[in-house]
Amino acid sequence: MALLKLNRIGLLTSGGDAPGMNAAIRAIVRTGLYNNLEVTGILNGYEGLIKKQFRPMDRNSVSNIIQRGGTILKTARSDQFKTDEGMDLALTHLQEEHIDALVVIGGDGTFTGAHIFGHKFDFPIVGLPGTIDNDLFGTDLTIGYDTAVNTVVEAVDKIRDTAQSHDRLFFVEVMGRDAGFIALRSGLASGADNILVPETKTNIDNLIRMLKYDWKRNKTSGIIIVSEGDDQGGAYEIARKVEEKFDEFDTRVTILGHIQRGGSPTAYDRVLASQLGYESVNALMNGERDIMIGMLNNQISYTPFEKAIKSQKSIKHTYLEIARILSL
Ligand code: F6P
């Protein structure tokens, strides 16, 4: 891979925000400056490229952000960037600003845009996995996932207090879009009785059978974690279906919602973001492009955007069984 002569790099965050994005921004800016590159922040993801919302980044612009959730560059999901006109405008603005290469932080939508744009204009782009959903192939964990899981666990611990005190069964809905990673890990960590994920078909009758078994054993409270993408519906829908056939439990539903996206990143997410941010600048200088930079088995790994987008990362199915057995 030939070394790439870079003077200025741009960086943006796109898609849903995730805790740790700021730590990644800090790492990219500081590594760029260390290598005598100029760094331009692009606001609002790809929208900022189209609207030319640029901001020069110096070392002070990323002071005191490693511990902050959200993204100081703001983020958006851009429909205009999917059009030829939008992409043309983005290229014009990159050229006017003398930006030679880009680092994009986000999920599969972000990488799809980067892949198409990079090929269309022969423009070097590398990506960092930033999403609470952890649904990206080519990295064991994504930036933001660990924090989101910890947020869920903290919330479920609190819900459990009420569940026990009032003898109630709670259905707790967590995020993840069509992936069950958040549900699975937080469910195991919070001692949930059952975890429902989109990757496995949910059978309501089986669920009721388990609940009846628990009830017979004098279990009067419980926690069921429901991933928002479950094939039987959201937590309200599933609770209703269960209650229709078995209503011994006093049931409540909690939707955790966007609290899962916010908050100070965990140490794990900060370290991951710092490492990947640092590697992204080195990768660009080494002439890499069209790849997502992730971490597999504690090693930095490069995955072509196309593969990261199209391949399915599988969940650990054994977690479902472990969670159930440990709750008995
Ligand atoms: O991709 C992150 C995520 O939080 C998903 O878990 C969720 O389904 C979605 O974004 C929510 O998106 P929005 O904030 O646009 O409602």
Short mmCIF file of N, CA and C in Angstrom, two decimals, residues 12-15 21 46 81 87 102-119 125-131 135-139 142-143 276 290-294 303-310:
data_model
loop_
_atom_site.label_atom_id
_atom_site.label_comp_id
_atom_site.label_asym_id
_atom_site.label_seq_id
_atom_site.Cartn_x
_atom_site.Cartn_y
_atom_site.Cartn_z
N LEU A 12 -16.17 13.32 10.49
CA LEU A 12 -17.58 13.55 10.80
C LEU A 12 -18.16 12.37 11.56
N THR A 13 -19.25 12.66 12.28
CA THR A 13 -20.03 11.59 12.93
C THR A 13 -21.39 11.57 12.26
N SER A 14 -21.92 10.37 12.05
CA SER A 14 -23.15 10.25 11.28
C SER A 14 -24.03 9.13 11.86
N GLY A 15 -25.33 9.19 11.59
CA GLY A 15 -26.26 8.19 12.14
C GLY A 15 -26.56 8.50 13.59
N MET A 21 -18.09 8.63 20.97
CA MET A 21 -17.78 9.32 19.71
C MET A 21 -16.84 10.50 19.97
N TYR A 46 -23.07 13.79 6.99
CA TYR A 46 -22.98 14.09 5.56
C TYR A 46 -23.75 15.37 5.19
N PHE A 81 -27.59 13.09 0.78
CA PHE A 81 -26.29 12.50 0.42
C PHE A 81 -26.46 11.24 -0.42
N MET A 87 -24.10 14.26 -3.54
CA MET A 87 -22.70 13.78 -3.54
C MET A 87 -21.80 14.74 -4.31
N LEU A 102 -11.02 11.44 4.46
CA LEU A 102 -12.04 11.56 5.51
C LEU A 102 -11.99 10.38 6.48
N VAL A 103 -12.31 10.68 7.75
CA VAL A 103 -12.64 9.62 8.71
C VAL A 103 -14.10 9.81 9.07
N VAL A 104 -14.90 8.75 8.90
CA VAL A 104 -16.31 8.83 9.27
C VAL A 104 -16.58 7.87 10.42
N ILE A 105 -17.38 8.34 11.38
CA ILE A 105 -17.70 7.51 12.55
C ILE A 105 -19.21 7.27 12.55
N GLY A 106 -19.62 6.01 12.53
CA GLY A 106 -21.05 5.73 12.52
C GLY A 106 -21.32 4.26 12.32
N GLY A 107 -22.51 3.96 11.77
CA GLY A 107 -22.93 2.57 11.59
C GLY A 107 -23.00 2.20 10.12
N ASP A 108 -23.82 1.20 9.79
CA ASP A 108 -23.79 0.71 8.41
C ASP A 108 -24.29 1.74 7.39
N GLY A 109 -25.24 2.60 7.78
CA GLY A 109 -25.70 3.64 6.86
C GLY A 109 -24.55 4.59 6.50
N THR A 110 -23.76 4.91 7.51
CA THR A 110 -22.59 5.79 7.34
C THR A 110 -21.58 5.16 6.38
N PHE A 111 -21.35 3.86 6.56
CA PHE A 111 -20.36 3.17 5.73
C PHE A 111 -20.87 2.96 4.31
N THR A 112 -22.17 2.77 4.17
CA THR A 112 -22.73 2.63 2.82
C THR A 112 -22.47 3.92 2.05
N GLY A 113 -22.76 5.06 2.68
CA GLY A 113 -22.50 6.35 2.03
C GLY A 113 -21.03 6.52 1.70
N ALA A 114 -20.17 6.16 2.64
CA ALA A 114 -18.72 6.32 2.44
C ALA A 114 -18.23 5.45 1.30
N HIS A 115 -18.73 4.23 1.23
CA HIS A 115 -18.31 3.28 0.20
C HIS A 115 -18.71 3.80 -1.20
N ILE A 116 -19.93 4.25 -1.31
CA ILE A 116 -20.41 4.72 -2.63
C ILE A 116 -19.65 5.99 -3.04
N PHE A 117 -19.54 6.93 -2.11
CA PHE A 117 -18.86 8.20 -2.40
C PHE A 117 -17.38 7.96 -2.74
N GLY A 118 -16.73 7.13 -1.95
CA GLY A 118 -15.30 6.85 -2.15
C GLY A 118 -15.02 6.26 -3.53
N HIS A 119 -15.92 5.35 -3.96
CA HIS A 119 -15.73 4.74 -5.28
C HIS A 119 -16.05 5.69 -6.41
N ILE A 125 -11.49 7.24 2.16
CA ILE A 125 -12.30 7.33 3.39
C ILE A 125 -12.07 6.06 4.22
N VAL A 126 -11.87 6.24 5.52
CA VAL A 126 -11.89 5.10 6.44
C VAL A 126 -12.96 5.37 7.49
N GLY A 127 -13.47 4.29 8.10
CA GLY A 127 -14.57 4.45 9.05
C GLY A 127 -14.28 3.81 10.39
N LEU A 128 -14.91 4.37 11.43
CA LEU A 128 -14.85 3.77 12.76
C LEU A 128 -16.25 3.34 13.17
N PRO A 129 -16.38 2.16 13.78
CA PRO A 129 -17.70 1.67 14.16
C PRO A 129 -18.24 2.40 15.39
N GLY A 130 -19.20 3.26 15.19
CA GLY A 130 -19.79 4.01 16.30
C GLY A 130 -21.30 3.82 16.32
N THR A 131 -21.77 2.91 17.13
CA THR A 131 -23.21 2.68 17.30
C THR A 131 -23.43 1.87 18.56
N ASP A 135 -23.94 -3.90 15.90
CA ASP A 135 -24.37 -4.79 14.82
C ASP A 135 -23.45 -4.71 13.60
N LEU A 136 -22.16 -4.42 13.82
CA LEU A 136 -21.25 -4.31 12.68
C LEU A 136 -20.28 -5.48 12.62
N PHE A 137 -20.23 -6.11 11.48
CA PHE A 137 -19.29 -7.20 11.24
C PHE A 137 -17.88 -6.61 11.14
N GLY A 138 -16.89 -7.31 11.72
CA GLY A 138 -15.51 -6.83 11.59
C GLY A 138 -14.99 -6.18 12.85
N THR A 139 -15.79 -6.16 13.89
CA THR A 139 -15.30 -5.66 15.18
C THR A 139 -16.07 -6.39 16.28
N THR A 142 -18.57 -2.35 19.17
CA THR A 142 -18.59 -1.02 18.55
C THR A 142 -18.48 0.05 19.64
N ILE A 143 -18.04 1.22 19.24
CA ILE A 143 -17.92 2.33 20.19
C ILE A 143 -19.34 2.72 20.65
N LEU A 276 -8.95 3.24 18.20
CA LEU A 276 -9.42 3.22 16.81
C LEU A 276 -9.22 4.59 16.15
N ASP A 290 -11.52 2.86 2.09
CA ASP A 290 -12.68 1.98 1.89
C ASP A 290 -12.74 0.84 2.93
N ILE A 291 -12.28 1.12 4.13
CA ILE A 291 -12.29 0.09 5.17
C ILE A 291 -12.86 0.63 6.48
N MET A 292 -13.41 -0.30 7.26
CA MET A 292 -13.76 0.01 8.65
C MET A 292 -12.63 -0.52 9.53
N ILE A 293 -12.26 0.29 10.50
CA ILE A 293 -11.19 -0.14 11.41
C ILE A 293 -11.85 -0.58 12.72
N GLY A 294 -11.66 -1.84 13.06
CA GLY A 294 -12.29 -2.37 14.26
C GLY A 294 -11.29 -3.13 15.10
N THR A 303 -11.60 -4.09 7.85
CA THR A 303 -12.63 -4.82 7.11
C THR A 303 -13.15 -3.92 6.00
N PRO A 304 -13.13 -4.38 4.74
CA PRO A 304 -13.67 -3.54 3.66
C PRO A 304 -15.10 -3.11 4.01
N PHE A 305 -15.43 -1.85 3.69
CA PHE A 305 -16.77 -1.34 4.00
C PHE A 305 -17.85 -2.31 3.53
N GLU A 306 -17.67 -2.78 2.31
CA GLU A 306 -18.70 -3.62 1.71
C GLU A 306 -18.98 -4.86 2.58
N LYS A 307 -17.89 -5.43 3.09
CA LYS A 307 -18.04 -6.63 3.92
C LYS A 307 -18.68 -6.27 5.27
N ALA A 308 -18.24 -5.15 5.84
CA ALA A 308 -18.79 -4.73 7.13
C ALA A 308 -20.29 -4.49 7.03
N ILE A 309 -20.72 -3.98 5.89
CA ILE A 309 -22.15 -3.66 5.71
C ILE A 309 -22.95 -4.93 5.43
N LYS A 310 -22.40 -5.77 4.53
CA LYS A 310 -23.21 -6.90 4.03
C LYS A 310 -23.17 -8.13 4.91
#
